[in-house]
CSV table of C-alpha atoms in Angstrom, one decimal:
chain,number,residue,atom,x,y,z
A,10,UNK,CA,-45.4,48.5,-12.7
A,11,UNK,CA,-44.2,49.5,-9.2
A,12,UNK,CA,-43.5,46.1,-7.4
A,13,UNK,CA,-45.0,47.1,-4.2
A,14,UNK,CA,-47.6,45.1,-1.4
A,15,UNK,CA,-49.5,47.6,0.8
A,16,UNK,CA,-50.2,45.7,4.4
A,17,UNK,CA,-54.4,46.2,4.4
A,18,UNK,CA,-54.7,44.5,7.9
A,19,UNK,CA,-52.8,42.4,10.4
A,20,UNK,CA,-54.3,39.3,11.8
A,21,UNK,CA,-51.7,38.0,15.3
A,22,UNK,CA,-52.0,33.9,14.8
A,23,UNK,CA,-49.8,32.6,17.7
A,24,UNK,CA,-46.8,34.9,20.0
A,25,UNK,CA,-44.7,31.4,20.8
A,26,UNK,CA,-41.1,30.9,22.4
A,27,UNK,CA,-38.9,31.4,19.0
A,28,UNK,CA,-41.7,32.6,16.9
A,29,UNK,CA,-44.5,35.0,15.8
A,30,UNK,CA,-46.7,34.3,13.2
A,31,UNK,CA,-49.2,36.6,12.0
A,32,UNK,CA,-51.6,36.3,8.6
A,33,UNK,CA,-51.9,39.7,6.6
A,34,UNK,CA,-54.3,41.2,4.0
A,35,UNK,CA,-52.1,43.2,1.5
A,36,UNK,CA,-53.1,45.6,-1.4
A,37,UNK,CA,-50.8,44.2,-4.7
A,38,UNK,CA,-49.4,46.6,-7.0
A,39,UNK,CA,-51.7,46.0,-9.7
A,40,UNK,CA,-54.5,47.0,-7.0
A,41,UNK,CA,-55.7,43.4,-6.1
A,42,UNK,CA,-55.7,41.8,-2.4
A,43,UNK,CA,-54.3,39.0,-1.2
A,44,UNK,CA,-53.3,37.4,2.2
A,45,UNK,CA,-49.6,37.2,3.4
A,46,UNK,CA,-48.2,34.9,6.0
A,47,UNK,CA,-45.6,35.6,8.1
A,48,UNK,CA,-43.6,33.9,10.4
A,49,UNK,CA,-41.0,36.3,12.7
A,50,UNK,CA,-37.9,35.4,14.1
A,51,UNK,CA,-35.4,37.2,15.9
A,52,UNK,CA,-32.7,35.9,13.4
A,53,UNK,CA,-29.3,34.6,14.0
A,54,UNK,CA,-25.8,34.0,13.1
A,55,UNK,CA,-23.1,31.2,11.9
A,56,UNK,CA,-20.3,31.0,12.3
A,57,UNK,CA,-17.1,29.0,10.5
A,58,UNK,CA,-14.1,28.8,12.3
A,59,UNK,CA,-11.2,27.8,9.8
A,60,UNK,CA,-7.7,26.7,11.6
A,61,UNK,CA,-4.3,27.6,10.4
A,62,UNK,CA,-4.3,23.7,8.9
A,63,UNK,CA,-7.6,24.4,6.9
A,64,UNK,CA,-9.6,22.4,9.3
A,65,UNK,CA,-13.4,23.8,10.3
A,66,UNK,CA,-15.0,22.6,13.9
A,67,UNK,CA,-18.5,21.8,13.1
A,68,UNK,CA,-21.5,20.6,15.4
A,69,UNK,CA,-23.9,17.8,14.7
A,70,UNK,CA,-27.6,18.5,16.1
A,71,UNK,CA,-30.9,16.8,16.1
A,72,UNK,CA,-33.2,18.9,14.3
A,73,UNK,CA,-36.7,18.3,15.7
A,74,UNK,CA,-38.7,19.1,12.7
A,75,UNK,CA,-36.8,17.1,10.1
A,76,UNK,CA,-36.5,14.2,13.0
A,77,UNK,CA,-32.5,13.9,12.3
A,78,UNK,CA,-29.1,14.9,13.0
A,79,UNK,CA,-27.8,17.9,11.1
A,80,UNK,CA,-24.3,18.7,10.5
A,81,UNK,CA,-23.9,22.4,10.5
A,82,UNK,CA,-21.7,24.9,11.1
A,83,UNK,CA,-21.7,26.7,14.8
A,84,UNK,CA,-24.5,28.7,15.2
A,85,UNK,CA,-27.2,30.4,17.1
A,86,UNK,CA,-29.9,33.0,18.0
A,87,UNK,CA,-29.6,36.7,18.7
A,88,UNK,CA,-30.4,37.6,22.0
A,89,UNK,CA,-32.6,40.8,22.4
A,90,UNK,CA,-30.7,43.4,21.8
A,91,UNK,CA,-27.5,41.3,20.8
A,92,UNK,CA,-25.2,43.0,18.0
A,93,UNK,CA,-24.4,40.0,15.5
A,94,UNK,CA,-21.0,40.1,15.9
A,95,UNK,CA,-21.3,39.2,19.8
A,96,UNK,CA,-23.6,36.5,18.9
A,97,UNK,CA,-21.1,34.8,16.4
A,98,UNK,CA,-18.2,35.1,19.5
A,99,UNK,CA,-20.8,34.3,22.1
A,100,UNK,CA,-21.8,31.4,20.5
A,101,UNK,CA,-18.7,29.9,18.9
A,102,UNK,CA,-17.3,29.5,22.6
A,103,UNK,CA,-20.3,28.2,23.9
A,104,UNK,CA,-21.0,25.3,21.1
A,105,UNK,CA,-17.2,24.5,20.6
A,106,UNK,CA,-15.0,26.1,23.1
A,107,UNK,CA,-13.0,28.1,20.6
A,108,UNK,CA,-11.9,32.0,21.0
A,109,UNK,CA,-10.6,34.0,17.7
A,110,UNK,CA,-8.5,36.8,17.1
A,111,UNK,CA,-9.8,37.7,13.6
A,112,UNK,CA,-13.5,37.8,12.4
A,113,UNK,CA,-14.3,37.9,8.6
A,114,UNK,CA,-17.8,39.0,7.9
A,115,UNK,CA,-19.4,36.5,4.8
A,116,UNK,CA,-22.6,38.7,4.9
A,117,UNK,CA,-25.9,38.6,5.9
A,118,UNK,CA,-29.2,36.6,4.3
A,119,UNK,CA,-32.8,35.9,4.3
A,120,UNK,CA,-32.9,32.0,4.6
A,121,UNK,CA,-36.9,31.8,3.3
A,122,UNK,CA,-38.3,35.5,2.4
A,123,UNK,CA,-41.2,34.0,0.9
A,124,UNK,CA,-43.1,33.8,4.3
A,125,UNK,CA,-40.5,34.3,7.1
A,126,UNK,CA,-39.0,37.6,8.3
A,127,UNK,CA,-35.5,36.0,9.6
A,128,UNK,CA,-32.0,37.5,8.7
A,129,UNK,CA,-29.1,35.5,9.5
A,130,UNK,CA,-25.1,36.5,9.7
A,131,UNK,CA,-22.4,34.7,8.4
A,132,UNK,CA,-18.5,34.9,9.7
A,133,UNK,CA,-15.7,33.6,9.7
A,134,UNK,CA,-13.6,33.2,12.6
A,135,UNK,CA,-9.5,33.0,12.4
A,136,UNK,CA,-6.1,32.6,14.7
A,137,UNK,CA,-7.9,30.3,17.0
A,138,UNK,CA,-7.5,29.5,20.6
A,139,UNK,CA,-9.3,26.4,22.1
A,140,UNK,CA,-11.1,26.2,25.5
A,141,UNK,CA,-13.6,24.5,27.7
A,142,UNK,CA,-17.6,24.6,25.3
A,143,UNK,CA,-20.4,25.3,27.6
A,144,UNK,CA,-23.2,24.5,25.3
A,145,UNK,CA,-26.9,26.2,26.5
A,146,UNK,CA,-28.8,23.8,28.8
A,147,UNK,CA,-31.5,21.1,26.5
A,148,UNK,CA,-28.5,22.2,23.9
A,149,UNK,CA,-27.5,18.5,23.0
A,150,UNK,CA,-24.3,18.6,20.8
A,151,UNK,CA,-21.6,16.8,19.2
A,152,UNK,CA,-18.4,18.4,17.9
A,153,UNK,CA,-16.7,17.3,14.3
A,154,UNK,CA,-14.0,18.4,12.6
A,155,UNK,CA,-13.6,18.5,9.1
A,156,UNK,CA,-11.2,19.7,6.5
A,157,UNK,CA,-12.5,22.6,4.8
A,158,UNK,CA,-11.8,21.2,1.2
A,159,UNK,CA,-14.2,18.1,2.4
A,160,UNK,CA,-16.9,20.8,3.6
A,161,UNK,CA,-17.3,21.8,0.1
A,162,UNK,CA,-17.2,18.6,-2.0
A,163,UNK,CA,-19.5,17.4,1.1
A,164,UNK,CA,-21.7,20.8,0.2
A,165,UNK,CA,-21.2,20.1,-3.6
A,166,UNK,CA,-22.5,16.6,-3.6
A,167,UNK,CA,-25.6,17.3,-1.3
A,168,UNK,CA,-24.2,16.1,1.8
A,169,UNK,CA,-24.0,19.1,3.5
A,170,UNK,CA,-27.8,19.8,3.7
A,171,UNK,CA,-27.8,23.3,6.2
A,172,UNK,CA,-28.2,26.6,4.1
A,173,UNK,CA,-26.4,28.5,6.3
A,174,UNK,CA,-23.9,26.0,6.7
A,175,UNK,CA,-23.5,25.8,2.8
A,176,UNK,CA,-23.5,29.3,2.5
A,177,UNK,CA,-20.5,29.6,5.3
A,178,UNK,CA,-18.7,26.9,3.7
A,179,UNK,CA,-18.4,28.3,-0.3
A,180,UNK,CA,-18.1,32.2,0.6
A,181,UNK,CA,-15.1,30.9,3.4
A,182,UNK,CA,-13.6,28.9,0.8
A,183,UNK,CA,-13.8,31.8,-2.1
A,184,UNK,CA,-12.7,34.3,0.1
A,185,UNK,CA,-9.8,32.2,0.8
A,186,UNK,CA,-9.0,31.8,-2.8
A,187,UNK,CA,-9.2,35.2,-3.3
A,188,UNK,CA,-7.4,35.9,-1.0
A,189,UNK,CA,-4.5,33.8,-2.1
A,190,UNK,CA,-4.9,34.8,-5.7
A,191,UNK,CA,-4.3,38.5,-4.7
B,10,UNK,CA,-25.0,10.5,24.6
B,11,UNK,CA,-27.8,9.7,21.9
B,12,UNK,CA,-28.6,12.9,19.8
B,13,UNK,CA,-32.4,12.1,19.8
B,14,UNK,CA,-36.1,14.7,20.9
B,15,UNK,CA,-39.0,12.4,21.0
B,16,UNK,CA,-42.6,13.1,20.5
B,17,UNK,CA,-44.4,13.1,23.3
B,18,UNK,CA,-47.6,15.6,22.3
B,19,UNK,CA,-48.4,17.9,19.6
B,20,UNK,CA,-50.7,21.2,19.4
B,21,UNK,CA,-52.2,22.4,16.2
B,22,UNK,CA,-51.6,26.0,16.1
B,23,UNK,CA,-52.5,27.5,12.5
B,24,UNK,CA,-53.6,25.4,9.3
B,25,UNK,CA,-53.2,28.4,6.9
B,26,UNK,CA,-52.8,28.5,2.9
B,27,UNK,CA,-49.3,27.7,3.0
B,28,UNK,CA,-47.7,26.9,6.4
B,29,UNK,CA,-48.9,24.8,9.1
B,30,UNK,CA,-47.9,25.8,12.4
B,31,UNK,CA,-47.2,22.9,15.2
B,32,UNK,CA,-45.6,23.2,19.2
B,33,UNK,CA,-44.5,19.9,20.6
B,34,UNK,CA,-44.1,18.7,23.9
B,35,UNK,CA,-40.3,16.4,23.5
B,36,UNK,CA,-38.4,14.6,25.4
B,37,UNK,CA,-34.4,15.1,25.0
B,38,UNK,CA,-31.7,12.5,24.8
B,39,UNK,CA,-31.2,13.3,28.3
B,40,UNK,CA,-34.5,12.8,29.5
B,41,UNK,CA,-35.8,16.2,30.3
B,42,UNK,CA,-38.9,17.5,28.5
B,43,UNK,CA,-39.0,20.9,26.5
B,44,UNK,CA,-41.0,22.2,23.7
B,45,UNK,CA,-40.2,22.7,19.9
B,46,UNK,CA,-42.4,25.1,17.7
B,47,UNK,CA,-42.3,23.7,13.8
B,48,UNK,CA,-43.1,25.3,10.5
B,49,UNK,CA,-44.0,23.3,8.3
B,50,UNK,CA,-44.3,24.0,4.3
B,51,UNK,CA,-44.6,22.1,1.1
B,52,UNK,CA,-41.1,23.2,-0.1
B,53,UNK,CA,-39.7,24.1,-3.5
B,54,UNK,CA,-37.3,24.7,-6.2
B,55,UNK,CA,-34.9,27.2,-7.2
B,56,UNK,CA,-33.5,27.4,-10.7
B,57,UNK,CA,-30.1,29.4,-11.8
B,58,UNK,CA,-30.4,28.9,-16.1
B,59,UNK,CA,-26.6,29.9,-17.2
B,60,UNK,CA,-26.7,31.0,-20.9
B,61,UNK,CA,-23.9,30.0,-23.3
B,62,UNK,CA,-22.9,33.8,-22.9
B,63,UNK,CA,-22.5,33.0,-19.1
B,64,UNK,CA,-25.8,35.5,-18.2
B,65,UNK,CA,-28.2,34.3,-15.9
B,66,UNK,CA,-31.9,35.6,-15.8
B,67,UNK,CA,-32.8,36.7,-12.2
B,68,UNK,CA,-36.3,37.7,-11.0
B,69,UNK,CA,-36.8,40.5,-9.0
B,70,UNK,CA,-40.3,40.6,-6.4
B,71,UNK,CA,-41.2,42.0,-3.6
B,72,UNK,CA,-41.1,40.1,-0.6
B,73,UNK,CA,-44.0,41.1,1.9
B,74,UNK,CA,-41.8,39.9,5.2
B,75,UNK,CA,-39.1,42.3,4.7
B,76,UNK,CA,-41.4,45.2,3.0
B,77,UNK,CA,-38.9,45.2,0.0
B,78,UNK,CA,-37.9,43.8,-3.6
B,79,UNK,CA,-35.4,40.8,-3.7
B,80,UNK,CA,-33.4,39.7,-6.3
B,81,UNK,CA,-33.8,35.4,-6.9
B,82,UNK,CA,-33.2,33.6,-9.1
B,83,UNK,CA,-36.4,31.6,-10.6
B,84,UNK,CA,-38.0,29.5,-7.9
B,85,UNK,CA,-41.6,28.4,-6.7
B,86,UNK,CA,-43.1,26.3,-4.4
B,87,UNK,CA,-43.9,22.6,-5.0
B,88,UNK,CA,-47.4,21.4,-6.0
B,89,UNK,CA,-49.5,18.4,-4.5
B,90,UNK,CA,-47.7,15.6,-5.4
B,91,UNK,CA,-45.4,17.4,-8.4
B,92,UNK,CA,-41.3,16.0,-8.5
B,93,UNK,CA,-38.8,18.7,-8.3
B,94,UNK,CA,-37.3,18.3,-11.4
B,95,UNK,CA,-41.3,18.9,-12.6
B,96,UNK,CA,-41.5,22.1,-10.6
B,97,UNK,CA,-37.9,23.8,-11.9
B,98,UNK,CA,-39.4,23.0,-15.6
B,99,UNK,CA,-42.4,24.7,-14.9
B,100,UNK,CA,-41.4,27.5,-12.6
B,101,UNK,CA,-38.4,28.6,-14.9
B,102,UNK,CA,-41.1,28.7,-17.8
B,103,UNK,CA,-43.6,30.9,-15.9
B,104,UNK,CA,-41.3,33.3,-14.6
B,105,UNK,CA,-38.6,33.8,-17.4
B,106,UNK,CA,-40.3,31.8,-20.5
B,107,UNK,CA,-37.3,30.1,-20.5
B,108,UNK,CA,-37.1,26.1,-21.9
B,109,UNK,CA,-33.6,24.1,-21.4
B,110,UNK,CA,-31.9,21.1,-23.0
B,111,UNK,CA,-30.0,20.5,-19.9
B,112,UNK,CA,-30.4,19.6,-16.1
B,113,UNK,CA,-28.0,19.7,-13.1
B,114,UNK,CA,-29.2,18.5,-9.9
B,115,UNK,CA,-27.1,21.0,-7.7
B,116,UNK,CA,-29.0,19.5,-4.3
B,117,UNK,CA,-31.3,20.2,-1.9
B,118,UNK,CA,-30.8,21.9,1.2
B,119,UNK,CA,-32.8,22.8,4.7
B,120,UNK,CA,-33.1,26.5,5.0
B,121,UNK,CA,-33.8,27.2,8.8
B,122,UNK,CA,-33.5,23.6,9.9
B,123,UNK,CA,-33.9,24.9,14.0
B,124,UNK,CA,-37.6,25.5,13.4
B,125,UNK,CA,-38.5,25.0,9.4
B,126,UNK,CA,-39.7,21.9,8.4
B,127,UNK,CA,-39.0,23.0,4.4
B,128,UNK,CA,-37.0,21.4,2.0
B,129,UNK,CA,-35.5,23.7,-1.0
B,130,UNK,CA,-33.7,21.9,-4.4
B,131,UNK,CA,-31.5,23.7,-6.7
B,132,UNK,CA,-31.1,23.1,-10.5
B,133,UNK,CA,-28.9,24.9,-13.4
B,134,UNK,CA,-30.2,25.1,-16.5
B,135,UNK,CA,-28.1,25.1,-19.5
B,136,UNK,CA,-29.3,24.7,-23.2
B,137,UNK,CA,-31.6,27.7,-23.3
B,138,UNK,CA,-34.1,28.9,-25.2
B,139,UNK,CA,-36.3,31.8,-25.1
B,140,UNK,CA,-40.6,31.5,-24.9
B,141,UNK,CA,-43.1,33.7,-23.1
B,142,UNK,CA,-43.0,34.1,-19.4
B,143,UNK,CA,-46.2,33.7,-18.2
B,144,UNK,CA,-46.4,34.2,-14.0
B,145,UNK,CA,-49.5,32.9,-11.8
B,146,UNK,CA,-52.0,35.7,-11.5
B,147,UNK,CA,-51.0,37.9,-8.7
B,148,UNK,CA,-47.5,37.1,-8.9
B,149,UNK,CA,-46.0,40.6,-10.0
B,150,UNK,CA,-42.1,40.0,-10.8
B,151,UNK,CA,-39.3,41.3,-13.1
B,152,UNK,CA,-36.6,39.8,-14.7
B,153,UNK,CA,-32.9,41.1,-14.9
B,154,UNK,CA,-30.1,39.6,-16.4
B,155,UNK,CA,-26.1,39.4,-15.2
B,156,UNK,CA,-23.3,37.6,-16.0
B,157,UNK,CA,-23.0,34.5,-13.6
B,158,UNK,CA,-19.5,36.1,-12.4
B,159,UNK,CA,-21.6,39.6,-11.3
B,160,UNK,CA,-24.4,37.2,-9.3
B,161,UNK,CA,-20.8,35.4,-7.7
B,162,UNK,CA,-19.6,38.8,-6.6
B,163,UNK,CA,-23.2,40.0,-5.6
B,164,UNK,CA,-23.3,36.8,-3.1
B,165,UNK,CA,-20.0,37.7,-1.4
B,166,UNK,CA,-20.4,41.4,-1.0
B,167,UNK,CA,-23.5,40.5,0.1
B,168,UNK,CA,-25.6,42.2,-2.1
B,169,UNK,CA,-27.4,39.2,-2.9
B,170,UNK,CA,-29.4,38.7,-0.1
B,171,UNK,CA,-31.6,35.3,-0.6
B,172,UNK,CA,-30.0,31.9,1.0
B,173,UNK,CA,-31.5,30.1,-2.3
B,174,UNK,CA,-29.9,32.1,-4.6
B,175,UNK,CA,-26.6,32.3,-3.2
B,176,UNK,CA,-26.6,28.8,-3.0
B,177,UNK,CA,-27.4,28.4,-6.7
B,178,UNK,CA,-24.7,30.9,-7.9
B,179,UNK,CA,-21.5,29.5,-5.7
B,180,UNK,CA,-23.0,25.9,-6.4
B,181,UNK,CA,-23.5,26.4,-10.4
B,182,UNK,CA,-19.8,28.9,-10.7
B,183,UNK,CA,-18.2,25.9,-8.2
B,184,UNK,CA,-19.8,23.3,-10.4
B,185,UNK,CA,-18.9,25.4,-13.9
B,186,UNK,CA,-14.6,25.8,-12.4
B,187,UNK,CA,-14.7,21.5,-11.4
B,188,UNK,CA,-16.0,20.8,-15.0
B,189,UNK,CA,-13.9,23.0,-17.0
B,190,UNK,CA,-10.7,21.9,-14.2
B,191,UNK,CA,-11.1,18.2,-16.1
C-alpha cells in the first residue's frame, strides 16, 4: 500500500508572531479520513563553533514554555528570505561575537514531523575570530564555554537536553573523528 | 542579569486532539513585556531495538507536515498517565512486533525548546525477539531494516532526516563504542 495522505480540506486556526497553525482533513492511503494538525515555522539553524583547543561557546537561555534555562548551542531563526548558511554566520556573531573562516554543514532535520512543519540546519563553524555579540533586543543570554569532549558525555548522560544542540554536538564530534581517522 | 520571563497573562488559542495552542503576555529579566506563543503536547518515545546482528528495524510513514515518507525509528506519543518506559514497550510492539530482554535509558530531550512545550525519551532495545506488529488503526507504516552502522552514516550525510532518530542512532553507536572501549 502506497503510504500516501491526500489534504481533503484546510481549516487556518491562529496566523501568530513565530507560528501558523492550521487543522486539516486528509484522505489516508487505505481511503479513510482523518484530521492533521499542523504547526508552521519558518525553521532555523544551529550552529557549533569548535576552537583550535576543542573548546565549543555555547549560550544558556530561558526557555519560556519549559519555564527554565537551556543550554544549547548558538542558534536562531531564518529571516524571510534568509539562505541558511547566512543565518548560521548572522547569528553566531550576534549570540557570541565569534566570526569563522570555515563552515562544515552537519545537515539538515525535522525536529517534530509528527505535527510541525519546521526544518532546522546544523554547522559547524572553524578557524575562529572573536568579537563584540550583539544579541537581538528581549534576547536575554549568557555565554559558556565547554570542552567538546564534555558536550558529549554531558549529551550522553542526559544533561544536554536541546535536540539540536545534541544533534550538533555528536555529528561535530564524529566528523572530527573521522576526520582524524582518515 | 537573572535569566527569567514571567507570566503575566495567558490566551487559549486552540484545544485540538493533540496540541494545545497558548500566547502569553511575559515579563523579561529586564523588565520589558513581550509575548511567547507555546505548543504544548503530551510527548513521547522513541525506540532504536539493535539486533545481536547489529540491524535495526526502522519504520517508514508518511508525515502529513512535509507531504512525504520519513524514515524513524519506532516511536509514539505518550498516553494519559502511561511511563515512558511503558510507552517504548508498547510502541516497539505495535509497530515492529518486536519484544526485548533489555532496556537503555538513552535520555530525553526538548525538540524545539524556543516554542514546543514536548518532551521526547529515547530507549535501545537489545535482547530481541520477533511477534506480530500490530499498528493503531489508521496508522499506515512500513518497516525496513539496516545495519546500525548504515543508520550512523544516514544521520551524517543527512539522509536521515528526523531529530529523534538521529539522536537514537549516534546515542545507541556512542553508547555501543563506550561499552565495548571497557
Amino acid at each position: 500500500m502506497e503510504l500516501y495522505e491526500k489534504t481533503v480540506s484546510t481549516t487556518d486556526i491562529y496566523r501568530g508572531a513565530i507560528i501558523y497553525v492550521h487543522s486539516d482533513e486528509v484522505e489516508l492511503a487505505d481511503g479513510q479520513h482523518s484530521r492533521r494538525e499542523v504547526v508552521e515555522h519558518s525553521g532555523g539553524v544551529t550552529v557549533i563553533p569548535v576552537d583550535t583547543d576543542g573548546s565549543v561557546c555555547c549560550v544558556r537561555q530561558f526557555r519560556y514554555p519549559y519555564g527554565e534555562t537551556v543550554l544549547e548551542t548558538p542558534a536562531g531563526k531564518l529571516e524571510a528570505g534568509e539562505e541558511p548558511l547566512d543565518c548560521a554566520v548572522r547569528e553566531l556573531s550576534e549570540e557570541t561575537g565569534l566570526t569563522a573562516d570555515e563552515w562544515v554543514y552537519l545537515g539538515r532535520f525535522y525536529p517534530s514531523p509528527g505535527y510541525c512543519r519546521e526544518i532546522l540546519h546544523a554547522y559547524m563553524a572553524r578557524g575562529l575570530h572573536s568579537g563584540a555579540a550583539h544579541p537581538d533586543e528581549g534576547e536575554l543570554l549568557a555565554v559558556e564555554k565547554y570542552p567538546l569532549d564534555t558536550l558529549v558525555d554531558m549529551a550522553m548522560s542526559g544533561e544536554l537536553i536541546d535536540a539540536k544542540s545534541i544533534i550538533a554536538v555528536l555529528k561535530a564530534k564524529r566528523y572530527i573523528e573521522q576526520e582524524e581517522h582518515n
